[in-house]
Coordinates of C-alpha atoms and ligand atoms in Angstrom, one line a residue:
Chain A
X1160 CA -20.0 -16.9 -14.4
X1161 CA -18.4 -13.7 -13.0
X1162 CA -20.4 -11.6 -15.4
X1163 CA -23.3 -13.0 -14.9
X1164 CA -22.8 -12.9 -11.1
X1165 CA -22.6 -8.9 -11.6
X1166 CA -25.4 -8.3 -13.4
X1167 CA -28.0 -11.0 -13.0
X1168 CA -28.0 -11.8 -9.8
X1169 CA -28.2 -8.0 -7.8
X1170 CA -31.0 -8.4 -9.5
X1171 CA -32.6 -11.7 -8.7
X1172 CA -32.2 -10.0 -4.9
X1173 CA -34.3 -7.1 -5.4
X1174 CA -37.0 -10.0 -7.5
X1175 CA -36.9 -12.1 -4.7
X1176 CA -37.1 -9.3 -2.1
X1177 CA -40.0 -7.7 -3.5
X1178 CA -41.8 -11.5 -4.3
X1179 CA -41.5 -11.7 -0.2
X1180 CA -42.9 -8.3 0.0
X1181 CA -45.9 -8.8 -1.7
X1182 CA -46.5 -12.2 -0.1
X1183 CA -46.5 -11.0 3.5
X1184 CA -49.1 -7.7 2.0
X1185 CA -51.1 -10.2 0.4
X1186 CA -51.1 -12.2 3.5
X1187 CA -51.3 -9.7 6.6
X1188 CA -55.0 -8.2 6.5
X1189 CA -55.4 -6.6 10.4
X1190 CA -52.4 -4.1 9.0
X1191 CA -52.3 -1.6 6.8
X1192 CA -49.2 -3.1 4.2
X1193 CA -49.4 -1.8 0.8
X1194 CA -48.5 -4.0 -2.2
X1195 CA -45.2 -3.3 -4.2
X1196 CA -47.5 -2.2 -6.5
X1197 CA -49.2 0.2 -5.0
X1198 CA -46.4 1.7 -3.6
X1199 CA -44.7 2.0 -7.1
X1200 CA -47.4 3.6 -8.6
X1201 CA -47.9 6.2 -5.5
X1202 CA -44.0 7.2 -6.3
X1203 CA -44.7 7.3 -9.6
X1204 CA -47.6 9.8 -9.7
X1205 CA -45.8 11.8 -6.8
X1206 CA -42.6 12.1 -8.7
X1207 CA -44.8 13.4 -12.3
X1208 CA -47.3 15.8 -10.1
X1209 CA -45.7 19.2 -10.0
X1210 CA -44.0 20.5 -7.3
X1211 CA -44.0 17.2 -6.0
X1212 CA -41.5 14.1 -5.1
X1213 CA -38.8 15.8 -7.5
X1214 CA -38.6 19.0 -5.3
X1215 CA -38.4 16.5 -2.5
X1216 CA -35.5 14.6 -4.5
X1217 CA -33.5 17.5 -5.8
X1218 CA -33.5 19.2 -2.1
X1219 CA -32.3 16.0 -0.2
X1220 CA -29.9 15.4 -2.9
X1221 CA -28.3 18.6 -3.0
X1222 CA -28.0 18.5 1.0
X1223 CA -26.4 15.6 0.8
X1224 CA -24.1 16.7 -2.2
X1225 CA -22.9 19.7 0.0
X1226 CA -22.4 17.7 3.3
X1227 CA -19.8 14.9 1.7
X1228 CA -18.5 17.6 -0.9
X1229 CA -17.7 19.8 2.0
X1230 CA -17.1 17.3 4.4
X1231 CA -14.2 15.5 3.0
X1232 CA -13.0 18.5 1.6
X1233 CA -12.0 19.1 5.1
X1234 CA -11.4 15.9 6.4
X1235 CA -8.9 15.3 3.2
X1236 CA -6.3 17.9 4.7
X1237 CA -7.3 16.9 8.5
X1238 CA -6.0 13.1 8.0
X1239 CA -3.2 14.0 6.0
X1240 CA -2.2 15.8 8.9
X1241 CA -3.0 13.4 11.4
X1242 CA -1.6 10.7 9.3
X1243 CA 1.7 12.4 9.1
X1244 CA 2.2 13.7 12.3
X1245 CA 1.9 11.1 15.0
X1246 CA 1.7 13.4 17.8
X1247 CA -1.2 15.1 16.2
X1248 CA -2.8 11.8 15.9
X1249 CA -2.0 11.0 19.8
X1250 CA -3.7 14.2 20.5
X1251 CA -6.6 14.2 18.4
X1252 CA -7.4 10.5 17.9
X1253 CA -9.5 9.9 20.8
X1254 CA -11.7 13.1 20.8
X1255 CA -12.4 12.7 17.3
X1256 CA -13.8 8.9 17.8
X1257 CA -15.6 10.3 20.6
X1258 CA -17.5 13.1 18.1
X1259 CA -17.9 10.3 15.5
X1260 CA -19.5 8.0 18.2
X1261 CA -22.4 11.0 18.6
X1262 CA -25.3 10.4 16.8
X1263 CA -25.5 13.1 14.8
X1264 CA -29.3 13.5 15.2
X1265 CA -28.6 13.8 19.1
X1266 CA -27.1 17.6 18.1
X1267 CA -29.9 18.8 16.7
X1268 CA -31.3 20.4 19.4
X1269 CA -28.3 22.0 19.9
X1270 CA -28.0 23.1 16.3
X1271 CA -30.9 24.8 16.1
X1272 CA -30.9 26.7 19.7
X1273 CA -27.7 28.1 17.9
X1274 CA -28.5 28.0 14.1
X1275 CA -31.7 28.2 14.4
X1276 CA -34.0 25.8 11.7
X1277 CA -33.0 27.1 8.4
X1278 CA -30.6 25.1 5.9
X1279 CA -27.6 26.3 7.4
X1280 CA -28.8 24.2 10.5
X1281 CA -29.2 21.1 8.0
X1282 CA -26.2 21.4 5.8
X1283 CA -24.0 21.8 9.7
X1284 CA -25.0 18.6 11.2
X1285 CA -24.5 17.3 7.6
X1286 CA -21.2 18.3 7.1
X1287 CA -20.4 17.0 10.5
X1288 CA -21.4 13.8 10.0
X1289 CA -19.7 13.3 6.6
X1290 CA -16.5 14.5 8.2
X1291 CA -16.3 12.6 11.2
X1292 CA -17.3 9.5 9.2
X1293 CA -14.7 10.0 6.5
X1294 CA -11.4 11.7 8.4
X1295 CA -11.0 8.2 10.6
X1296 CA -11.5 6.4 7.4
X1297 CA -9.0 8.5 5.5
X1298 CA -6.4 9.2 8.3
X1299 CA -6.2 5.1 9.3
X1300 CA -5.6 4.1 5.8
X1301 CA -2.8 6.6 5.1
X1302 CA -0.6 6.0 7.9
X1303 CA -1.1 2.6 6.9
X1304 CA 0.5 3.0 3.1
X1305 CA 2.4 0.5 3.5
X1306 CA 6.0 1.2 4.6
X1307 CA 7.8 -0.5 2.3
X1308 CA 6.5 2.2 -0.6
X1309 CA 7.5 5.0 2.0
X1310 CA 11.1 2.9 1.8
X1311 CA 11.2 2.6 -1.8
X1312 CA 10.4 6.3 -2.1
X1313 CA 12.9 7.3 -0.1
X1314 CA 15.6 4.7 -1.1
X1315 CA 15.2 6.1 -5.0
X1316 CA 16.4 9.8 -3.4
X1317 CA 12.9 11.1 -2.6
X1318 CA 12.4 14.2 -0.3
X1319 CA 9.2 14.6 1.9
X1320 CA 7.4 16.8 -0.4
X1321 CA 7.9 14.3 -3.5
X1322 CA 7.4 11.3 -1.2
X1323 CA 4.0 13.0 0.2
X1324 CA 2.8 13.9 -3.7
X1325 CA 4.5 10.7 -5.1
X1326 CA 3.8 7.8 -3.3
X1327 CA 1.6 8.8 -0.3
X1328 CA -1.2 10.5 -2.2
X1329 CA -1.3 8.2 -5.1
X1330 CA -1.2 5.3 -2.8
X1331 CA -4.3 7.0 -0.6
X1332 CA -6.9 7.1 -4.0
X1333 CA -8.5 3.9 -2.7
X1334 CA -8.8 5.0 1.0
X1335 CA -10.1 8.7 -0.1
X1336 CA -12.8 6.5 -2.3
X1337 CA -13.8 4.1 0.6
X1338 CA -14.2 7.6 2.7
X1339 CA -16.3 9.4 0.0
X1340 CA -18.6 6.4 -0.1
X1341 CA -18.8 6.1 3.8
X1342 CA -19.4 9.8 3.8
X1343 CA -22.5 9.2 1.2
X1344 CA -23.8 6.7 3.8
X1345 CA -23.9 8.4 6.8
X1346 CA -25.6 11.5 5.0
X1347 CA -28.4 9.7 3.3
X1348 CA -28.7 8.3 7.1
X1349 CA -28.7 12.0 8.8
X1350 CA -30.2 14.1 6.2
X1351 CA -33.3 11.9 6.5
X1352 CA -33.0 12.2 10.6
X1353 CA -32.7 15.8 10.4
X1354 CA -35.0 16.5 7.5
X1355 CA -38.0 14.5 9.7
X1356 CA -37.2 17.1 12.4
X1357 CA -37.1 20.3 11.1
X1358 CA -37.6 21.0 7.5
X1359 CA -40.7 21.8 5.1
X1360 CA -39.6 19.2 2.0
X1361 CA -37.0 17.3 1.3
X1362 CA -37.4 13.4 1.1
X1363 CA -37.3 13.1 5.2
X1364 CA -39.9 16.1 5.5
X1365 CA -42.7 14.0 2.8
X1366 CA -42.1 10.8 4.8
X1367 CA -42.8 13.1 8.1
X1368 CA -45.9 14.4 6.3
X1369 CA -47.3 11.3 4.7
X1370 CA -47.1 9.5 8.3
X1371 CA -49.0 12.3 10.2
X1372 CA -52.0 12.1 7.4
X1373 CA -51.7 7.7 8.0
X1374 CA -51.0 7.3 4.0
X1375 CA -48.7 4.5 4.5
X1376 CA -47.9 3.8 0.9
X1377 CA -46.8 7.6 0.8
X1378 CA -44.4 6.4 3.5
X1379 CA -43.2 3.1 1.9
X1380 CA -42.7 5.4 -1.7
X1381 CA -40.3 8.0 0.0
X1382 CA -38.2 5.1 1.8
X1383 CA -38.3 3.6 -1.3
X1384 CA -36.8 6.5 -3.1
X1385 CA -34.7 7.4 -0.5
X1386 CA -32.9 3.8 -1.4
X1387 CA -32.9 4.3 -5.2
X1388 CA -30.9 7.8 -4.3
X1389 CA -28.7 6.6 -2.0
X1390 CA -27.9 3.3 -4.3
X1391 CA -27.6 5.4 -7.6
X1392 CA -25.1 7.7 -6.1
X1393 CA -23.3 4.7 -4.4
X1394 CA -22.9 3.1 -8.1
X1395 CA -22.0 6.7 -9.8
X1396 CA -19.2 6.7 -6.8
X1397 CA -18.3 3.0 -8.0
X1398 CA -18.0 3.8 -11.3
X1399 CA -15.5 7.0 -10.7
X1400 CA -13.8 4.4 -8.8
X1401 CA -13.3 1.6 -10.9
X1402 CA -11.7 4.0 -13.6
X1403 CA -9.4 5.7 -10.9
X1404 CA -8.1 2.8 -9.3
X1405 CA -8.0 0.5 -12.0
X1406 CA -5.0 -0.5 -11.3
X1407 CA -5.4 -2.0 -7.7
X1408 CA -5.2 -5.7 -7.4
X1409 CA -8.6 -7.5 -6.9
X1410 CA -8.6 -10.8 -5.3
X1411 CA -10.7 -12.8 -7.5
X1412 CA -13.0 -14.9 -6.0
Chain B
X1252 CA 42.0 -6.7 -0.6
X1253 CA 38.9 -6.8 1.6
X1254 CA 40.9 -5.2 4.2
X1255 CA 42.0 -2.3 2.0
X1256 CA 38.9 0.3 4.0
X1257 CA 40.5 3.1 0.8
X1258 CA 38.4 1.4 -1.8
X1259 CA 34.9 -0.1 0.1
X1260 CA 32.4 1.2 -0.9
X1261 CA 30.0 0.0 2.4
X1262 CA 31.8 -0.6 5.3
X1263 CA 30.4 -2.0 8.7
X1264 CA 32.6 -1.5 11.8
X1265 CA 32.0 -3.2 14.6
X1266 CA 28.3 -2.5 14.7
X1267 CA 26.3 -3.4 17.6
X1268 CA 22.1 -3.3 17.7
X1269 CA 19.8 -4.0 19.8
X1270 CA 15.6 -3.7 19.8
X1271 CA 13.7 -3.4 22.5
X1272 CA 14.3 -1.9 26.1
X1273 CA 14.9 -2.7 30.0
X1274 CA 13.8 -6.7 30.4
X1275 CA 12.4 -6.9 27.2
X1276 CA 15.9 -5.7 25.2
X1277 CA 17.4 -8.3 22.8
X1278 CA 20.7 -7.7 21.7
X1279 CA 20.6 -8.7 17.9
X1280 CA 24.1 -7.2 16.3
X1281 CA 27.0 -7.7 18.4
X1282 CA 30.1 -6.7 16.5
X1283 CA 29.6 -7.2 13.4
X1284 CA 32.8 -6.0 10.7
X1285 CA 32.8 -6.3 7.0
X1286 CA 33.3 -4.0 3.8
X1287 CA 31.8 -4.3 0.5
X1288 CA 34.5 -3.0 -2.1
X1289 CA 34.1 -1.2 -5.5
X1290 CA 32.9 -3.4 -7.8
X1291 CA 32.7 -6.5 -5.6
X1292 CA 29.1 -8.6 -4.8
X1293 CA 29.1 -9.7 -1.4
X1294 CA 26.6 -12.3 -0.3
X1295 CA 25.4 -11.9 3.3
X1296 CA 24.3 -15.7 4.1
X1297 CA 22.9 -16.4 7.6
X1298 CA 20.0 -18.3 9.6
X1299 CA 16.8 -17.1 10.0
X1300 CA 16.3 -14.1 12.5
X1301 CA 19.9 -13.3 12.9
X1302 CA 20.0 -10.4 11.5
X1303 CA 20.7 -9.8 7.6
X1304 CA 17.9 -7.5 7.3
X1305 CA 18.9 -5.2 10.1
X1306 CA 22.2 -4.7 8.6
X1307 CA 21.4 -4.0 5.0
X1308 CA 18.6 -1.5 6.6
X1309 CA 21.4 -0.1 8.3
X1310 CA 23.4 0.5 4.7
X1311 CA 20.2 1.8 3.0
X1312 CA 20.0 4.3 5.9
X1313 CA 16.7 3.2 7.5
X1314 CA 18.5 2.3 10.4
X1315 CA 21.1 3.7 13.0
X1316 CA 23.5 1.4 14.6
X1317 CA 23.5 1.5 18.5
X1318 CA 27.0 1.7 18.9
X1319 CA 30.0 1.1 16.2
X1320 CA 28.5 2.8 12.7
X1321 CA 27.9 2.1 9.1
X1322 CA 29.6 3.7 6.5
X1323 CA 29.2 4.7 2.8
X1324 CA 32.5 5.7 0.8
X1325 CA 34.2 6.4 4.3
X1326 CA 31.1 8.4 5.3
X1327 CA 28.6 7.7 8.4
X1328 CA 25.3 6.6 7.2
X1329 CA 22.6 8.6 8.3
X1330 CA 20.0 8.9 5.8
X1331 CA 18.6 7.1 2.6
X1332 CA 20.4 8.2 -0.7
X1333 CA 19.7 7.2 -4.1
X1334 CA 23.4 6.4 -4.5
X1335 CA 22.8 3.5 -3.0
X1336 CA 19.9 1.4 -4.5
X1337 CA 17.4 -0.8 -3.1
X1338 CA 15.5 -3.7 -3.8
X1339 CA 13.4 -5.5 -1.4
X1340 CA 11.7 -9.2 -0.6
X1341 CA 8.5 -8.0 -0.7
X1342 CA 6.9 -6.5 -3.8
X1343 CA 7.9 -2.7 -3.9
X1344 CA 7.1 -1.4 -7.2
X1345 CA 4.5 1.5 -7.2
X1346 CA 1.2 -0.5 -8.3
X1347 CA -0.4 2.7 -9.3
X1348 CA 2.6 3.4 -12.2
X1349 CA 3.0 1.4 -15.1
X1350 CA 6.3 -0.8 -15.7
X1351 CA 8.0 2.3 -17.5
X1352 CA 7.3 5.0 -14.9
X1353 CA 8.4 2.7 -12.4
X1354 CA 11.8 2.6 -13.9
X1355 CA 11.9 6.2 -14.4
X1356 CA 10.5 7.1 -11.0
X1357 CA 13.8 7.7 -9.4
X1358 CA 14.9 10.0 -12.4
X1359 CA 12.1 12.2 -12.1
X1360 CA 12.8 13.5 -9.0
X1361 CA 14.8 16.4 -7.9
X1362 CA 17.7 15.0 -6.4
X1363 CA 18.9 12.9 -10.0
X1364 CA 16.7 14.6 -12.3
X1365 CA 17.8 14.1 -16.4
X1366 CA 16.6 15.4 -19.3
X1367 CA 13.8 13.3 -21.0
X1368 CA 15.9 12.0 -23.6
X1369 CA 18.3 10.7 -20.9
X1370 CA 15.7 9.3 -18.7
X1371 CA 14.2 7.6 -21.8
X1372 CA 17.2 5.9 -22.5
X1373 CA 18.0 4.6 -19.0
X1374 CA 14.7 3.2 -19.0
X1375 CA 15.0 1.8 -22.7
X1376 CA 18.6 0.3 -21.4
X1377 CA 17.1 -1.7 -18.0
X1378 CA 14.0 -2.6 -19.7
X1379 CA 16.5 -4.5 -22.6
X1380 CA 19.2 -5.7 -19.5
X1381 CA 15.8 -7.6 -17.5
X1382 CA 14.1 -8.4 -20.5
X1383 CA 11.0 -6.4 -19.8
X1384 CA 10.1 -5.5 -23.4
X1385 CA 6.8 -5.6 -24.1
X1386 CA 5.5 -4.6 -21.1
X1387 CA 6.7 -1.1 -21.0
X1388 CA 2.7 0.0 -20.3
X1389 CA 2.0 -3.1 -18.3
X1390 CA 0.8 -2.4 -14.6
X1391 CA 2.5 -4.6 -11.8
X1392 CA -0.7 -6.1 -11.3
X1393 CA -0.8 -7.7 -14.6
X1394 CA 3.3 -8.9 -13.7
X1395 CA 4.1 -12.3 -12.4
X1396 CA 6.7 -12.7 -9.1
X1397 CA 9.3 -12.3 -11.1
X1398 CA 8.6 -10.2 -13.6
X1399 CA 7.9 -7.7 -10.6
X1400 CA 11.1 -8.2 -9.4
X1401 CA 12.6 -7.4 -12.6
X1402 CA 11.3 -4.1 -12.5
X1403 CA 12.6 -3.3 -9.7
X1404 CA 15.8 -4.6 -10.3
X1405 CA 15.7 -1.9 -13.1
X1406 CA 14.2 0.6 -10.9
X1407 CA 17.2 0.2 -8.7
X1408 CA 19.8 0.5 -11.4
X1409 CA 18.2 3.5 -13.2
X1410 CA 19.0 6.2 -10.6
X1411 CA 22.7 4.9 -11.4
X1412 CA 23.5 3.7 -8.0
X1413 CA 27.1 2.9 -6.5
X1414 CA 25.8 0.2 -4.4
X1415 CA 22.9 -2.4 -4.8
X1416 CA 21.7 -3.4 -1.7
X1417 CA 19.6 -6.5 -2.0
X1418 CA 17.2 -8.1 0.8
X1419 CA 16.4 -11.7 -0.2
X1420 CA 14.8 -10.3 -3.4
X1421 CA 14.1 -13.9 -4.6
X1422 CA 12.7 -15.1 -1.4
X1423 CA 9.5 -15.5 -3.0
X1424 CA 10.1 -16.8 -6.1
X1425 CA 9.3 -20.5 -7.0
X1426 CA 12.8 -22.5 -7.8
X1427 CA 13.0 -22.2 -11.5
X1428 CA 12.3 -18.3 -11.5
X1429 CA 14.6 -18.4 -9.1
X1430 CA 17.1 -19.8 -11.1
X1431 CA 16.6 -17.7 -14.2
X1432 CA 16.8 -14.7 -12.1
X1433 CA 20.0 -15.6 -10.5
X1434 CA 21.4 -15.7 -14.0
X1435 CA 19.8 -12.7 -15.2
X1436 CA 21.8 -10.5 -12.2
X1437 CA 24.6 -12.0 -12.8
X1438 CA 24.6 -10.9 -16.5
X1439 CA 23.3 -7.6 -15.2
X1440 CA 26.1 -7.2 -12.8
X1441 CA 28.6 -7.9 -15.1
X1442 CA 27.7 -5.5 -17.4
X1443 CA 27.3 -2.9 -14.8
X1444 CA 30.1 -3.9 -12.6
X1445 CA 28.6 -2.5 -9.1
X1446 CA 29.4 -2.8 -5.7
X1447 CA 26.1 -5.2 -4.0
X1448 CA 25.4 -6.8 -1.1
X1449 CA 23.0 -9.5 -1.5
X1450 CA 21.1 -10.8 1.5
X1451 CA 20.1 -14.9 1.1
X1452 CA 19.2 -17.9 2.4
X1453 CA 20.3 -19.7 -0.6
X1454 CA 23.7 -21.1 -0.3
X1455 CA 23.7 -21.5 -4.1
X1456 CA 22.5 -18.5 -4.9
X1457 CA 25.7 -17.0 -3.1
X1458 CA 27.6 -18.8 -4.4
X1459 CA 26.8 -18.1 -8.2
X1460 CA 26.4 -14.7 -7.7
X1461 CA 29.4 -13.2 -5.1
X1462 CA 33.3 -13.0 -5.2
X1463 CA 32.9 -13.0 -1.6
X1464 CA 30.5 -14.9 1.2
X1465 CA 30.0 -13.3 4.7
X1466 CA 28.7 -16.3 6.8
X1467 CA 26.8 -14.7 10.1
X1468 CA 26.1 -16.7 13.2
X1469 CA 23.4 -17.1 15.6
X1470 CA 22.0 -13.7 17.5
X1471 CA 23.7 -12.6 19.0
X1472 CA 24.8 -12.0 15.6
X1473 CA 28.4 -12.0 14.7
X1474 CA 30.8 -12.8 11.6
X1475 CA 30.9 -16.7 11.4
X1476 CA 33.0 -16.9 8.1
X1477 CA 34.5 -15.1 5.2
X1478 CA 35.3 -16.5 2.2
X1479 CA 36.4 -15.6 -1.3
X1480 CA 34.5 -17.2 -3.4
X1481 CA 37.2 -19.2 -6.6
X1482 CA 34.8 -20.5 -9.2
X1483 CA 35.9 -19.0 -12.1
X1484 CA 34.1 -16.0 -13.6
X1485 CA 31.7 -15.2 -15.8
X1486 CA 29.5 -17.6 -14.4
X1487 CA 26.9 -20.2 -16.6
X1488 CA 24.2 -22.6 -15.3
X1489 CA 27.4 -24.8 -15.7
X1490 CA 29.2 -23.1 -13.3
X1491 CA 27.2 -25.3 -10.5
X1492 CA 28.6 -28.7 -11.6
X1493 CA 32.2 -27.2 -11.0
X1494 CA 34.0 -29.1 -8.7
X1495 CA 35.3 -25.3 -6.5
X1496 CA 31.0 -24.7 -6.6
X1497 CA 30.3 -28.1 -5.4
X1498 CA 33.0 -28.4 -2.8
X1499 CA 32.1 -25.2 -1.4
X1500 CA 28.3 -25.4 -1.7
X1501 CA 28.6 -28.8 0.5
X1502 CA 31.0 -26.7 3.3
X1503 CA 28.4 -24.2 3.3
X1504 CA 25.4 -26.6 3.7
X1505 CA 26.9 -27.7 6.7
X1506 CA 27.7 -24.7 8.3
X1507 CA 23.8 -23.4 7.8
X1508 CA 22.9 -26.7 9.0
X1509 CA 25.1 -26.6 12.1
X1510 CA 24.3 -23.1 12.8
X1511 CA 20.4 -23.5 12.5
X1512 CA 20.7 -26.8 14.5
X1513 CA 22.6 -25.4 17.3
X1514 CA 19.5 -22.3 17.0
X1515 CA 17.2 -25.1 17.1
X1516 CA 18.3 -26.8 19.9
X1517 CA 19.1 -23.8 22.1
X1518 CA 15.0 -22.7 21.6
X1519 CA 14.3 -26.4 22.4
X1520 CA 16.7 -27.6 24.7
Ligands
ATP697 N1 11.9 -3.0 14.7 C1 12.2 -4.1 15.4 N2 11.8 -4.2 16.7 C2 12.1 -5.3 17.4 N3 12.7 -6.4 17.0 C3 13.2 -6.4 15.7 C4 12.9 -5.3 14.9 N4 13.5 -5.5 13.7 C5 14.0 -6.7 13.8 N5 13.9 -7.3 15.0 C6 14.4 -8.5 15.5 O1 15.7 -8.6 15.2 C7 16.0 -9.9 14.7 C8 16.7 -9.8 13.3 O2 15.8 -9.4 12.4 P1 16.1 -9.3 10.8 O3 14.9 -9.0 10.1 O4 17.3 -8.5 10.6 O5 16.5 -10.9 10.6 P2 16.9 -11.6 9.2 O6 18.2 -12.2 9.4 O7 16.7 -10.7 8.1 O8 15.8 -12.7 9.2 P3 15.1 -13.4 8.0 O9 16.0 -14.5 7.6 O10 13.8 -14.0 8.7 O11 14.7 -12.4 7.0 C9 14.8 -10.7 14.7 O12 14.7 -11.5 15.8 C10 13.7 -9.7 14.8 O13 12.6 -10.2 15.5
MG698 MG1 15.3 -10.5 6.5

């Protein structure tokens, strides 16, 4: 049953999804909805012309890369640091949430009085969104490894240094995963948000395009893909983390 | 021979503690005295909130006393060591390290670090005394309750500890387990010999396991009752149909009883 849950039904959701889909195109005439169909096979000839959806792809892709890759590589130290120092935490806890709360798309302006439109523009208010997104996530769940490891640790004659590469790291893989994959999320979410502003291709940029020349199925293709990306990358994180963490209890439903 | 301070190994002296402040401050020690001596188990028996895990926290050195103090072969306890081991009532293995790195864990690290070849044969040695072979690779997760607390039972013994301190660690155990886990410390214990204080709720389990009971009363918490325990040693399954076990198991009964009644009615008077 369990297997069959995994890999069946995600399935039967995206079936019954897309049946729905096509119902309400079939059935709406006064506005311009485009079949499943026809929105798969306008991503499919835009993703084999040249120069076309791929470019698109690989750019967003790569943005996004850089903006979680670099983001959590500096949130990772951050909530270490705020994790283990409470005063630190006092201190920076509330001006973080309040950076976090921002919109990211609400600093563009900003960004591009100062950095003007170019990637570097892009890539910053990525890399700010993946790091305020993932240093709460990260710093939360290590100050809450659970004491009684912290106890052990200490008990068996560990000193701070062994405790923090012994028990607190190692105990932190799940949290650090949950962060990367919160990090994916709220790039895919900006990139597109910025990209629609301010940039020539990229996934966000064709959408922007199709929608000023009306070709709604053009639209519908680059959400669509925008979904496949996000997904596949969500899944590839999965995957890493399955292996890594193996050995965390599941409770089994 | 309790008295005799030149061979205890933990020694509480009149330790008072309290949590809390101003309106809000609850006095939970209040002159509390015993010693656990070389080689001895001492059972700490006591109702429910009064106190037991406080003091064993207090001989671990994850607590300071507020006034009186704690001490460790005549020293004040300040800090955690690893010459004093710990087990706990809630699982405390590391999930992320198989049964056999558990075990070694305390060995690798700087303060009681030993060659491979000795490490390997500690481990080899506890995995035999708790009757963990077989699952040498085995991650806690794939463990039952007990099998857990086997492992770290052996984790505690590895690092060659002076003193076992023990919160409770079958708390959470059904009966049976509970049973067979009672007689695999005691086997354990007498082939190590080591000072212990065991924390309980379980009259019998004291009883089975100790040469001497420290009763504690109500919060705030002092020494009810000391007594030397005389059921003959080593101890068997048959030792609890002895007529010393069954007398003292039925005085004991009723002081718990009388001392979580008089709890009872004093929240509910
Ligand atoms: N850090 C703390 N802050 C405030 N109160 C505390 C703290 N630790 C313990 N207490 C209180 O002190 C009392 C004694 O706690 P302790 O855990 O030592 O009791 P115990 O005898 O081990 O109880 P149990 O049988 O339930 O394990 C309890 O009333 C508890 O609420
Ligand atoms: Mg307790």
């Amino acid at each position: 049953m369990t297997a069959l849950r995994r890999t069946v039904l995600p399935f039967a959701g995206f079936a019954v999804v897309i049946a729905a889909w096509w119902l309400a195109a079939t059935l709406i005439t006064g506005k311009d909805v485009p079949t499943p169909g026809e929105v798969f096979a306008t991503a499919w000839s835009g993703l084999r012309e040249p120069e076309g959806l791929l470019v698109d792809i690989r750019l967003s892709v790569v943005r996004v890369l850089i903006g979680v890759v670099v983001g959590c590589a500096l949130s990772l130290p951050v909530g270490f640091a705020l994790a283990w120092f409470p005063t630190l935490r006092a201190m920076f806890d509330p001006i973080i949430n309040f950076c976090r709360a921002l919109p990211p798309i609400a600093l563009t302006p900003l960004v591009i009085i100062y950095l003007g439109i170019g990637e570097e523009a892009r890539l910053f208010v990525l890399v700010w969104a993946a790091f305020f997104a993932s240093v709460v996530v990260l710093y939360e769940g290590i100050a809450a490894v659970e004491d009684i490891y912290v106890r052990a640790g200490r008990a068996l004659g560990a000193t701070d240094l062994e405790l923090f590469r012994r028990v607190i790291v190692p105990a932190t893989v799940p949290q650090m995963f949950v962060a990367v994959r919160v990090a994916l999320g709220v790039s895919w979410a900006t990139l597109v948000a910025a990209e629609l502003i301010a940039a020539q291709r990229g996934l966000g940029a064709a959408i922007q395009r199709s929608a000023s020349f009306f070709r709604t199925e053009e639209v519908y293709a680059g959400i669509l893909l925008i979904g496949v990306c996000a997904l596949l990358m969500d899944i590839a994180v999965r995957l890493v983390q399955a292996r890594a963490v193996s050995w965390q209890e599941r409770v089994v439903r | 021979m309790s008295g005799d301070t030149g061979s205890a190994r933990i020694s509480f002296d009149d330790v008072h503690v309290g949590f809390g402040r101003g309106a809000k401050r609850v006095e939970v020690i209040d002159g509390v005295s015993f010693d656990v001596g070389a080689g001895e188990f001492v059972s700490v028996l006591g109702p429910s909130g009064c106190g037991k895990s406080t003091l064993l926290n207090m001989a671990a050195g994850f607590l300071a006393a507020d006034a009186g103090e704690a001490r460790f072969d005549g020293e004040r306890i300040t800090r955690p060591d690893s010459r004093r081991g710990v087990v706990f009532q809630q699982y405390a293995i590391f999930p992320w390290l198989s049964v056999e790195k558990n075990i070694a864990f305390g060995l690798t690290l700087k303060r009681n670090r030993r060659s491979r070849a000795e490490t390997e044969e500690s481990v080899r040695r506890y995995i035999g005394l708790m009757g963990l072979d077989g699952f040498e690779k085995s991650l806690p997760k794939q463990l039952s309750g007990g099998m857990r607390q086997r492992v770290a039972l052996a984790r505690a013994y590895a690092t060659d500890p002076d003193v076992l301190l023990l919160d409770e660690p079958f708390a959470a155990l059904d009966a049976q387990t509970r049973e067979f886990m009672q007689e695999l410390l005691h086997e354990a214990s007498q082939a190590e010999r080591r000072a212990a204080m065991l924390i309980t709720h379980s009259v019998e389990e004291a009883i089975y396991l100790s040469h001497r009971i420290v009763v504690l009363g109500n919060r705030p918490t002092t020494v009810h009752e000391v007594i030397d325990v005389d059921v003959p040693w080593p101890r068997s399954p048959e030792s609890r149909l002895q007529p010393e076990f069954l007398e003292l198991r039925g005085h004991l009964e009723g002081v718990m009883r009388s001392l979580s009644g008089s709890a009872f009615r004093k929240a509910h008077p």
